């Protein structure tokens, strides 16, 4: 009996050593510890031994049983570790591969241009005033001297909402009314940047959505000389220290007098070339002295106060500055275009 126990122990341990997977472990467990397992059968046999042999045989049998149990657990742990190690090895990242560099984002060319404009006007004492994009007919037109049947409305046709009299603003000029109503009766200087919308045939120079930057200065004794000085300073900071401006009489319902400001051509310097259409001048914005009725609509007494206003298209400014030939590039979201202005 004892001999059998020792032999069984040795055999079982030997077999265990060769096992490398969970299935093997389970088969081994059944073969020795199962209901009809070899060890189970041996243990059962002890009861049939003569009484004097039983204690010693029982003792040894228990030792063998514990030894095999311990050996099984050890092997089980070893198999588990080996499986984990293999799984890790298979799923391992190959750190020798070069990584994919994350591409850095940057600001859109329109935003960059707007910020440049904010900087320049901030130095001239203008702060940014935000005004709504969805406007009413009264503020977008009527308060700016454009009554419902005014012919100049043709230039500012827009998108209308289903709400009567509510539209997408066609220019930033209605912001003048909001700003004046907010600040009166104090003097103030603001720029009003933002998106504008027009119902328009899209072309190289026209989009149905674009940015504008409006400027407005209200105070006592403000004259056209102030307007010229501010705009000339802007042109020189934006386009170069030697730039010259000329003011051409024009018409806007909300300014009197009104003017178009032209800058000497940045390409030919005034000689005449393709981009200035041989005139030597580039139109950069519309401007004028705030119309007395518009001042009144904003809450200011035109006998006491005066002001100047201007409106420019930052996309047009960027086109001139960077030699961009088509305004549609700005919002087509083609990276080949956008990445040229990091
Ligand atoms: N609102 C005009 C437009 O969209 C631009 C403009 C012209 C604004 C003259 C002004 C101004 O403030 O004085 O075409």
mmCIF file of C-alpha atoms and ligand atoms in Angstrom:
data_model
loop_
_atom_site.group_PDB
_atom_site.id
_atom_site.type_symbol
_atom_site.label_atom_id
_atom_site.label_comp_id
_atom_site.label_asym_id
_atom_site.label_seq_id
_atom_site.Cartn_x
_atom_site.Cartn_y
_atom_site.Cartn_z
ATOM 1 C CA UNK A 1 0.000 0.000 0.000
ATOM 2 C CA UNK A 2 2.696 2.490 1.001
ATOM 3 C CA UNK A 3 4.687 1.583 -2.039
ATOM 4 C CA UNK A 4 1.666 2.205 -4.215
ATOM 5 C CA UNK A 5 1.131 5.613 -2.618
ATOM 6 C CA UNK A 6 4.732 6.685 -3.222
ATOM 7 C CA UNK A 7 4.615 5.473 -6.808
ATOM 8 C CA UNK A 8 1.357 7.312 -7.412
ATOM 9 C CA UNK A 9 2.825 10.499 -5.984
ATOM 10 C CA UNK A 10 5.886 10.285 -8.210
ATOM 11 C CA UNK A 11 3.854 9.537 -11.317
ATOM 12 C CA UNK A 12 1.327 12.257 -10.653
ATOM 13 C CA UNK A 13 4.063 14.850 -10.096
ATOM 14 C CA UNK A 14 5.797 13.802 -13.267
ATOM 15 C CA UNK A 15 2.659 14.172 -15.303
ATOM 16 C CA UNK A 16 1.891 17.506 -13.722
ATOM 17 C CA UNK A 17 5.275 18.883 -14.764
ATOM 18 C CA UNK A 18 4.457 18.300 -18.427
ATOM 19 C CA UNK A 19 1.129 20.119 -18.327
ATOM 20 C CA UNK A 20 1.041 23.520 -20.049
ATOM 21 C CA UNK A 21 -2.652 24.410 -20.371
ATOM 22 C CA UNK A 22 -5.903 24.606 -18.447
ATOM 23 C CA UNK A 23 -7.412 21.579 -20.197
ATOM 24 C CA UNK A 24 -4.418 19.442 -19.189
ATOM 25 C CA UNK A 25 -4.753 20.612 -15.580
ATOM 26 C CA UNK A 26 -8.407 19.639 -15.466
ATOM 27 C CA UNK A 27 -7.740 16.183 -16.951
ATOM 28 C CA UNK A 28 -5.016 15.633 -14.375
ATOM 29 C CA UNK A 29 -7.315 16.696 -11.529
ATOM 30 C CA UNK A 30 -9.988 14.225 -12.623
ATOM 31 C CA UNK A 31 -7.423 11.441 -13.099
ATOM 32 C CA UNK A 32 -6.252 11.679 -9.472
ATOM 33 C CA UNK A 33 -8.850 13.530 -7.422
ATOM 34 C CA UNK A 34 -12.018 12.717 -9.387
ATOM 35 C CA UNK A 35 -14.634 10.286 -8.084
ATOM 36 C CA UNK A 36 -12.857 7.433 -9.790
ATOM 37 C CA UNK A 37 -9.463 9.059 -9.661
ATOM 38 C CA UNK A 38 -6.406 7.015 -8.770
ATOM 39 C CA UNK A 39 -5.799 8.741 -5.435
ATOM 40 C CA UNK A 40 -9.481 8.610 -4.471
ATOM 41 C CA UNK A 41 -9.501 4.867 -5.102
ATOM 42 C CA UNK A 42 -6.344 4.344 -3.056
ATOM 43 C CA UNK A 43 -7.747 6.334 -0.152
ATOM 44 C CA UNK A 44 -10.882 4.264 -0.242
ATOM 45 C CA UNK A 45 -8.727 1.119 -0.029
ATOM 46 C CA UNK A 46 -7.251 2.202 3.302
ATOM 47 C CA UNK A 47 -10.446 1.323 5.168
ATOM 48 C CA UNK A 48 -10.038 -2.265 4.034
ATOM 49 C CA UNK A 49 -6.517 -2.632 5.439
ATOM 50 C CA UNK A 50 -5.902 -4.606 8.609
ATOM 51 C CA UNK A 51 -6.416 -2.377 11.643
ATOM 52 C CA UNK A 52 -2.725 -2.168 12.613
ATOM 53 C CA UNK A 53 -1.660 -0.907 9.176
ATOM 54 C CA UNK A 54 -4.355 1.697 8.870
ATOM 55 C CA UNK A 55 -2.935 4.593 10.968
ATOM 56 C CA UNK A 56 0.395 4.669 9.159
ATOM 57 C CA UNK A 57 -1.175 4.242 5.751
ATOM 58 C CA UNK A 58 -3.725 6.977 6.562
ATOM 59 C CA UNK A 59 -0.914 9.303 7.602
ATOM 60 C CA UNK A 60 1.138 8.755 4.483
ATOM 61 C CA UNK A 61 -1.968 8.974 2.306
ATOM 62 C CA UNK A 62 -2.778 12.378 3.784
ATOM 63 C CA UNK A 63 0.765 13.594 3.193
ATOM 64 C CA UNK A 64 0.639 12.431 -0.421
ATOM 65 C CA UNK A 65 -2.728 14.079 -0.903
ATOM 66 C CA UNK A 66 -1.497 17.426 0.493
ATOM 67 C CA UNK A 67 1.683 17.237 -1.547
ATOM 68 C CA UNK A 68 -0.278 16.641 -4.755
ATOM 69 C CA UNK A 69 -2.752 19.398 -3.964
ATOM 70 C CA UNK A 70 0.090 21.837 -3.391
ATOM 71 C CA UNK A 71 1.844 20.721 -6.569
ATOM 72 C CA UNK A 72 -1.405 21.179 -8.510
ATOM 73 C CA UNK A 73 -1.881 24.710 -7.254
ATOM 74 C CA UNK A 74 1.681 25.599 -8.111
ATOM 75 C CA UNK A 75 1.313 24.248 -11.614
ATOM 76 C CA UNK A 76 -1.998 26.023 -12.035
ATOM 77 C CA UNK A 77 -0.369 29.318 -11.122
ATOM 78 C CA UNK A 78 2.539 28.663 -13.501
ATOM 79 C CA UNK A 79 0.149 27.915 -16.363
ATOM 80 C CA UNK A 80 -1.848 31.087 -15.647
ATOM 81 C CA UNK A 81 1.310 33.195 -15.675
ATOM 82 C CA UNK A 82 2.540 31.670 -18.897
ATOM 83 C CA UNK A 83 -0.822 32.379 -20.559
ATOM 84 C CA UNK A 84 -0.747 35.997 -19.399
ATOM 85 C CA UNK A 85 2.831 36.443 -20.578
ATOM 86 C CA UNK A 86 1.910 35.104 -23.983
ATOM 87 C CA UNK A 87 -1.134 37.321 -24.254
ATOM 88 C CA UNK A 88 0.957 40.378 -23.382
ATOM 89 C CA UNK A 89 3.621 39.411 -25.876
ATOM 90 C CA UNK A 90 1.073 39.043 -28.655
ATOM 91 C CA UNK A 91 -0.712 42.311 -27.962
ATOM 92 C CA UNK A 92 2.474 44.263 -27.430
ATOM 93 C CA UNK A 93 2.858 47.667 -29.058
ATOM 94 C CA UNK A 94 5.820 47.955 -31.349
ATOM 95 C CA UNK A 95 7.333 51.072 -29.921
ATOM 96 C CA UNK A 96 9.876 51.204 -32.707
ATOM 97 C CA UNK A 97 7.236 52.471 -35.177
ATOM 98 C CA UNK A 98 7.455 56.221 -35.707
ATOM 99 C CA UNK A 99 4.392 57.920 -34.212
ATOM 100 C CA UNK A 100 1.938 59.978 -36.210
ATOM 101 C CA UNK A 101 2.555 63.590 -35.316
ATOM 102 C CA UNK A 102 -0.707 65.309 -34.303
ATOM 103 C CA UNK A 103 -1.271 68.217 -36.651
ATOM 104 C CA UNK A 104 -1.532 71.565 -34.940
ATOM 105 C CA UNK A 105 -4.615 73.627 -35.577
ATOM 106 C CA UNK A 106 -4.545 77.347 -36.121
ATOM 107 C CA UNK A 107 -6.905 80.225 -36.654
ATOM 108 C CA UNK A 108 -8.861 80.717 -39.853
ATOM 109 C CA UNK A 109 -7.542 83.476 -42.083
ATOM 110 C CA UNK A 110 -10.697 85.553 -41.508
ATOM 111 C CA UNK A 111 -10.265 85.293 -37.739
ATOM 112 C CA UNK A 112 -6.596 86.200 -38.021
ATOM 113 C CA UNK A 113 -7.467 89.263 -40.082
ATOM 114 C CA UNK A 114 -10.233 90.273 -37.667
ATOM 115 C CA UNK A 115 -7.846 90.057 -34.736
ATOM 116 C CA UNK A 116 -5.289 92.180 -36.545
ATOM 117 C CA UNK A 117 -8.026 94.762 -37.137
ATOM 118 C CA UNK A 118 -9.080 94.631 -33.448
ATOM 119 C CA UNK A 119 -5.478 95.226 -32.369
ATOM 120 C CA UNK A 120 -5.064 98.257 -34.577
ATOM 121 C CA UNK A 121 -8.338 99.854 -33.513
ATOM 122 C CA UNK A 122 -7.729 99.002 -29.858
ATOM 123 C CA UNK A 123 -4.595 101.135 -30.067
ATOM 124 C CA UNK A 124 -6.774 103.936 -31.468
ATOM 125 C CA UNK A 125 -9.173 103.673 -28.514
ATOM 126 C CA UNK A 126 -11.947 101.577 -30.071
ATOM 127 C CA UNK A 127 -13.376 98.596 -28.243
ATOM 128 C CA UNK A 128 -15.277 95.665 -29.723
ATOM 129 C CA UNK A 129 -19.068 95.821 -29.534
ATOM 130 C CA UNK A 130 -20.963 92.668 -30.455
ATOM 131 C CA UNK A 131 -24.304 93.004 -32.152
ATOM 132 C CA UNK A 132 -26.918 90.450 -33.223
ATOM 133 C CA UNK A 133 -26.854 88.610 -36.564
ATOM 134 C CA UNK A 134 -30.610 88.131 -36.687
ATOM 135 C CA UNK A 135 -32.058 91.614 -36.980
ATOM 136 C CA UNK A 136 -35.368 93.286 -37.528
ATOM 137 C CA UNK A 137 -36.225 95.323 -40.584
ATOM 138 C CA UNK A 138 -36.534 98.475 -38.485
ATOM 139 C CA UNK A 139 -32.953 98.361 -37.194
ATOM 140 C CA UNK A 140 -31.301 96.897 -40.295
ATOM 141 C CA UNK A 141 -32.987 99.408 -42.609
ATOM 142 C CA UNK A 142 -35.448 101.951 -41.298
ATOM 143 C CA UNK A 143 -33.346 103.389 -38.463
ATOM 144 C CA UNK A 144 -30.579 103.814 -41.055
ATOM 145 C CA UNK A 145 -32.769 105.934 -43.342
ATOM 146 C CA UNK A 146 -33.847 103.051 -45.552
ATOM 147 C CA UNK A 147 -37.667 103.079 -45.455
ATOM 148 C CA UNK A 148 -39.469 100.072 -46.988
ATOM 149 C CA UNK A 149 -39.612 101.467 -50.540
ATOM 150 C CA UNK A 150 -36.116 102.971 -50.630
ATOM 151 C CA UNK A 151 -34.259 102.052 -53.854
ATOM 152 C CA UNK A 152 -30.962 101.515 -52.014
ATOM 153 C CA UNK A 153 -32.491 98.432 -50.384
ATOM 154 C CA UNK A 154 -31.737 96.633 -53.646
ATOM 155 C CA UNK A 155 -28.049 96.595 -52.691
ATOM 156 C CA UNK A 156 -28.842 94.942 -49.379
ATOM 157 C CA UNK A 157 -31.278 92.180 -50.215
ATOM 158 C CA UNK A 158 -31.063 89.404 -47.667
ATOM 159 C CA UNK A 159 -32.505 86.192 -46.257
ATOM 160 C CA UNK A 160 -35.808 86.603 -44.494
ATOM 161 C CA UNK A 161 -37.154 84.419 -41.711
ATOM 162 C CA UNK A 162 -40.727 83.187 -41.504
ATOM 163 C CA UNK A 163 -41.245 85.762 -38.758
ATOM 164 C CA UNK A 164 -42.434 88.964 -40.497
ATOM 165 C CA UNK A 165 -39.818 91.715 -40.322
ATOM 166 C CA UNK A 166 -37.082 89.433 -38.961
ATOM 167 C CA UNK A 167 -34.073 88.935 -41.213
ATOM 168 C CA UNK A 168 -30.380 88.110 -41.318
ATOM 169 C CA UNK A 169 -28.542 91.412 -41.166
ATOM 170 C CA UNK A 170 -27.082 92.606 -44.442
ATOM 171 C CA UNK A 171 -24.429 94.734 -42.833
ATOM 172 C CA UNK A 172 -23.062 95.521 -39.389
ATOM 173 C CA UNK A 173 -24.489 99.054 -39.551
ATOM 174 C CA UNK A 174 -27.631 98.246 -37.474
ATOM 175 C CA UNK A 175 -25.154 97.657 -34.630
ATOM 176 C CA UNK A 176 -24.642 101.441 -34.679
ATOM 177 C CA UNK A 177 -28.188 101.883 -33.392
ATOM 178 C CA UNK A 178 -27.699 99.300 -30.626
ATOM 179 C CA UNK A 179 -24.378 100.844 -29.582
ATOM 180 C CA UNK A 180 -25.726 104.396 -29.483
ATOM 181 C CA UNK A 181 -28.767 103.350 -27.469
ATOM 182 C CA UNK A 182 -26.522 101.578 -25.029
ATOM 183 C CA UNK A 183 -23.991 104.389 -24.533
ATOM 184 C CA UNK A 184 -25.969 107.615 -24.934
ATOM 185 C CA UNK A 185 -25.461 110.292 -23.821
ATOM 186 C CA UNK A 186 -21.744 109.477 -23.452
ATOM 187 C CA UNK A 187 -19.190 109.846 -26.240
ATOM 188 C CA UNK A 188 -17.780 106.476 -27.346
ATOM 189 C CA UNK A 189 -15.723 104.650 -29.954
ATOM 190 C CA UNK A 190 -16.453 101.077 -31.017
ATOM 191 C CA UNK A 191 -15.849 98.616 -33.780
ATOM 192 C CA UNK A 192 -18.625 96.160 -34.569
ATOM 193 C CA UNK A 193 -17.360 92.982 -36.194
ATOM 194 C CA UNK A 194 -19.464 90.051 -37.340
ATOM 195 C CA UNK A 195 -21.099 88.012 -40.026
ATOM 196 C CA UNK A 196 -23.419 89.541 -42.587
ATOM 197 C CA UNK A 197 -25.687 87.907 -45.127
ATOM 198 C CA UNK A 198 -26.845 88.820 -48.591
ATOM 199 C CA UNK A 199 -29.126 87.299 -51.132
ATOM 200 C CA UNK A 200 -26.585 87.508 -53.858
ATOM 201 C CA UNK A 201 -25.164 85.811 -56.913
ATOM 202 C CA UNK A 202 -21.956 84.273 -55.590
ATOM 203 C CA UNK A 203 -18.845 85.272 -57.536
ATOM 204 C CA UNK A 204 -15.124 85.818 -57.070
ATOM 205 C CA UNK A 205 -15.962 88.999 -55.128
ATOM 206 C CA UNK A 206 -19.326 88.165 -53.559
ATOM 207 C CA UNK A 207 -20.406 85.578 -51.025
ATOM 208 C CA UNK A 208 -23.787 85.295 -49.377
ATOM 209 C CA UNK A 209 -22.085 85.200 -45.979
ATOM 210 C CA UNK A 210 -19.060 87.321 -45.137
ATOM 211 C CA UNK A 211 -17.615 89.388 -42.329
ATOM 212 C CA UNK A 212 -17.751 93.110 -41.842
ATOM 213 C CA UNK A 213 -16.125 95.407 -39.366
ATOM 214 C CA UNK A 214 -18.103 98.540 -38.699
ATOM 215 C CA UNK A 215 -16.572 101.498 -36.889
ATOM 216 C CA UNK A 216 -18.409 104.205 -34.998
ATOM 217 C CA UNK A 217 -17.166 107.205 -33.052
ATOM 218 C CA UNK A 218 -19.653 109.563 -31.390
ATOM 219 C CA UNK A 219 -18.787 112.706 -29.480
ATOM 220 C CA UNK A 220 -18.766 116.472 -29.503
ATOM 221 C CA UNK A 221 -16.775 118.201 -32.250
ATOM 222 C CA UNK A 222 -15.971 115.053 -34.200
ATOM 223 C CA UNK A 223 -15.169 116.016 -37.791
ATOM 224 C CA UNK A 224 -14.261 114.403 -41.068
ATOM 225 C CA UNK A 225 -10.622 115.130 -40.240
ATOM 226 C CA UNK A 226 -10.906 112.633 -37.360
ATOM 227 C CA UNK A 227 -12.342 110.050 -39.748
ATOM 228 C CA UNK A 228 -9.495 110.573 -42.221
ATOM 229 C CA UNK A 229 -6.857 110.418 -39.507
ATOM 230 C CA UNK A 230 -8.200 107.194 -38.006
ATOM 231 C CA UNK A 231 -8.562 105.442 -41.357
ATOM 232 C CA UNK A 232 -5.166 106.542 -42.587
ATOM 233 C CA UNK A 233 -3.592 105.250 -39.394
ATOM 234 C CA UNK A 234 -5.439 101.967 -39.879
ATOM 235 C CA UNK A 235 -4.288 101.604 -43.498
ATOM 236 C CA UNK A 236 -0.674 102.270 -42.562
ATOM 237 C CA UNK A 237 -0.661 99.808 -39.669
ATOM 238 C CA UNK A 238 -2.349 97.166 -41.777
ATOM 239 C CA UNK A 239 -0.602 97.628 -45.118
ATOM 240 C CA UNK A 240 2.625 99.542 -44.533
ATOM 241 C CA UNK A 241 3.874 102.868 -43.257
ATOM 242 C CA UNK A 242 3.834 104.739 -46.576
ATOM 243 C CA UNK A 243 0.271 104.008 -47.627
ATOM 244 C CA UNK A 244 -1.857 106.890 -48.879
ATOM 245 C CA UNK A 245 -5.641 107.184 -48.816
ATOM 246 C CA UNK A 246 -8.012 109.177 -50.955
ATOM 247 C CA UNK A 247 -11.657 109.868 -50.191
ATOM 248 C CA UNK A 248 -14.108 109.743 -53.053
ATOM 249 C CA UNK A 249 -17.622 111.207 -52.633
ATOM 250 C CA UNK A 250 -20.201 108.457 -52.456
ATOM 251 C CA UNK A 251 -23.649 107.760 -51.126
ATOM 252 C CA UNK A 252 -24.944 105.821 -48.133
ATOM 253 C CA UNK A 253 -28.353 106.619 -46.634
ATOM 254 C CA UNK A 254 -26.963 106.570 -43.079
ATOM 255 C CA UNK A 255 -24.055 108.995 -43.566
ATOM 256 C CA UNK A 256 -23.865 112.576 -44.800
ATOM 257 C CA UNK A 257 -21.507 113.283 -46.395
ATOM 258 C CA UNK A 258 -20.510 109.780 -47.480
ATOM 259 C CA UNK A 259 -17.253 108.634 -48.993
ATOM 260 C CA UNK A 260 -15.471 105.642 -50.384
ATOM 261 C CA UNK A 261 -11.897 105.314 -49.122
ATOM 262 C CA UNK A 262 -9.300 104.128 -51.624
ATOM 263 C CA UNK A 263 -5.728 103.171 -50.830
ATOM 264 C CA UNK A 264 -2.831 103.487 -53.259
ATOM 265 C CA UNK A 265 -2.333 100.105 -54.905
ATOM 266 C CA UNK A 266 -0.102 97.844 -52.818
ATOM 267 C CA UNK A 267 1.146 96.035 -55.902
ATOM 268 C CA UNK A 268 2.122 98.895 -58.203
ATOM 269 C CA UNK A 269 2.186 101.746 -55.679
ATOM 270 C CA UNK A 270 -0.091 103.862 -57.861
ATOM 271 C CA UNK A 271 1.430 103.285 -61.291
ATOM 272 C CA UNK A 272 -1.520 101.250 -62.528
ATOM 273 C CA UNK A 273 -1.610 97.462 -62.819
ATOM 274 C CA UNK A 274 -3.961 94.539 -63.140
ATOM 275 C CA UNK A 275 -5.101 94.393 -59.531
ATOM 276 C CA UNK A 276 -6.032 98.086 -59.384
ATOM 277 C CA UNK A 277 -7.460 97.894 -62.906
ATOM 278 C CA UNK A 278 -4.932 100.507 -64.075
ATOM 279 C CA UNK A 279 -6.345 103.139 -61.702
ATOM 280 C CA UNK A 280 -3.549 103.067 -59.134
ATOM 281 C CA UNK A 281 -6.153 102.848 -56.326
ATOM 282 C CA UNK A 282 -7.875 100.078 -54.384
ATOM 283 C CA UNK A 283 -11.239 100.607 -52.765
ATOM 284 C CA UNK A 284 -11.043 99.443 -49.142
ATOM 285 C CA UNK A 285 -14.151 100.689 -47.329
ATOM 286 C CA UNK A 286 -17.209 102.939 -47.161
ATOM 287 C CA UNK A 287 -17.483 105.707 -44.611
ATOM 288 C CA UNK A 288 -18.961 109.065 -43.732
ATOM 289 C CA UNK A 289 -20.296 111.379 -41.050
ATOM 290 C CA UNK A 290 -23.231 109.867 -39.173
ATOM 291 C CA UNK A 291 -26.486 111.248 -40.597
ATOM 292 C CA UNK A 292 -28.338 113.578 -38.140
ATOM 293 C CA UNK A 293 -31.439 111.383 -38.259
ATOM 294 C CA UNK A 294 -29.378 108.281 -37.427
ATOM 295 C CA UNK A 295 -27.887 110.147 -34.454
ATOM 296 C CA UNK A 296 -31.403 110.989 -33.325
ATOM 297 C CA UNK A 297 -32.501 107.377 -33.776
ATOM 298 C CA UNK A 298 -29.667 106.389 -31.458
ATOM 299 C CA UNK A 299 -30.707 108.944 -28.827
ATOM 300 C CA UNK A 300 -28.138 111.700 -29.569
ATOM 301 C CA UNK A 301 -28.964 115.324 -30.334
ATOM 302 C CA UNK A 302 -27.301 116.174 -33.690
ATOM 303 C CA UNK A 303 -26.991 119.820 -32.661
ATOM 304 C CA UNK A 304 -24.676 118.794 -29.892
ATOM 305 C CA UNK A 305 -23.112 115.568 -31.087
ATOM 306 C CA UNK A 306 -21.534 114.363 -34.282
ATOM 307 C CA UNK A 307 -19.811 111.196 -35.312
ATOM 308 C CA UNK A 308 -18.165 109.236 -38.055
ATOM 309 C CA UNK A 309 -18.740 105.696 -39.218
ATOM 310 C CA UNK A 310 -17.134 103.266 -41.605
ATOM 311 C CA UNK A 311 -17.628 99.721 -42.785
ATOM 312 C CA UNK A 312 -15.071 97.367 -44.255
ATOM 313 C CA UNK A 313 -14.922 93.743 -45.373
ATOM 314 C CA UNK A 314 -12.086 91.898 -43.627
ATOM 315 C CA UNK A 315 -12.077 89.248 -46.356
ATOM 316 C CA UNK A 316 -11.434 91.981 -48.879
ATOM 317 C CA UNK A 317 -8.665 93.341 -46.643
ATOM 318 C CA UNK A 318 -7.153 89.848 -46.439
ATOM 319 C CA UNK A 319 -7.465 89.381 -50.203
ATOM 320 C CA UNK A 320 -5.519 92.558 -50.823
ATOM 321 C CA UNK A 321 -2.942 91.788 -48.181
ATOM 322 C CA UNK A 322 -2.293 88.194 -49.241
ATOM 323 C CA UNK A 323 -3.052 88.364 -52.964
ATOM 324 C CA UNK A 324 -6.109 86.073 -52.712
ATOM 325 C CA UNK A 325 -8.094 86.184 -55.934
ATOM 326 C CA UNK A 326 -11.427 84.602 -54.995
ATOM 327 C CA UNK A 327 -13.543 85.293 -51.901
ATOM 328 C CA UNK A 328 -15.159 81.839 -52.194
ATOM 329 C CA UNK A 329 -11.931 80.230 -50.939
ATOM 330 C CA UNK A 330 -12.559 81.644 -47.460
ATOM 331 C CA UNK A 331 -15.549 79.477 -46.633
ATOM 332 C CA UNK A 332 -15.094 76.509 -48.971
ATOM 333 C CA UNK A 333 -13.080 74.783 -46.209
ATOM 334 C CA UNK A 334 -10.426 73.505 -48.577
ATOM 335 C CA UNK A 335 -7.370 72.751 -46.457
ATOM 336 C CA UNK A 336 -5.051 73.442 -49.386
ATOM 337 C CA UNK A 337 -6.157 77.049 -49.106
ATOM 338 C CA UNK A 338 -6.481 77.343 -45.331
ATOM 339 C CA UNK A 339 -3.066 75.794 -44.639
ATOM 340 C CA UNK A 340 -1.375 78.589 -46.519
ATOM 341 C CA UNK A 341 -2.125 80.892 -43.594
ATOM 342 C CA UNK A 342 -0.730 79.170 -40.510
HETATM 343 N N1 LIG B 1 -23.046 99.225 -44.419
HETATM 344 C C1 LIG B 1 -22.321 99.501 -45.647
HETATM 345 C C2 LIG B 1 -22.366 98.282 -46.550
HETATM 346 O O1 LIG B 1 -22.670 97.223 -46.087
HETATM 347 C C3 LIG B 1 -20.887 99.846 -45.356
HETATM 348 C C4 LIG B 1 -20.773 101.177 -44.704
HETATM 349 C C5 LIG B 1 -20.613 102.331 -45.461
HETATM 350 C C6 LIG B 1 -20.809 101.295 -43.335
HETATM 351 C C7 LIG B 1 -20.505 103.562 -44.881
HETATM 352 C C8 LIG B 1 -20.696 102.539 -42.738
HETATM 353 C C9 LIG B 1 -20.529 103.663 -43.529
HETATM 354 O O2 LIG B 1 -20.722 102.707 -41.427
HETATM 355 O O3 LIG B 1 -20.405 104.895 -42.944
HETATM 356 O O4 LIG B 1 -22.101 98.389 -47.700
#
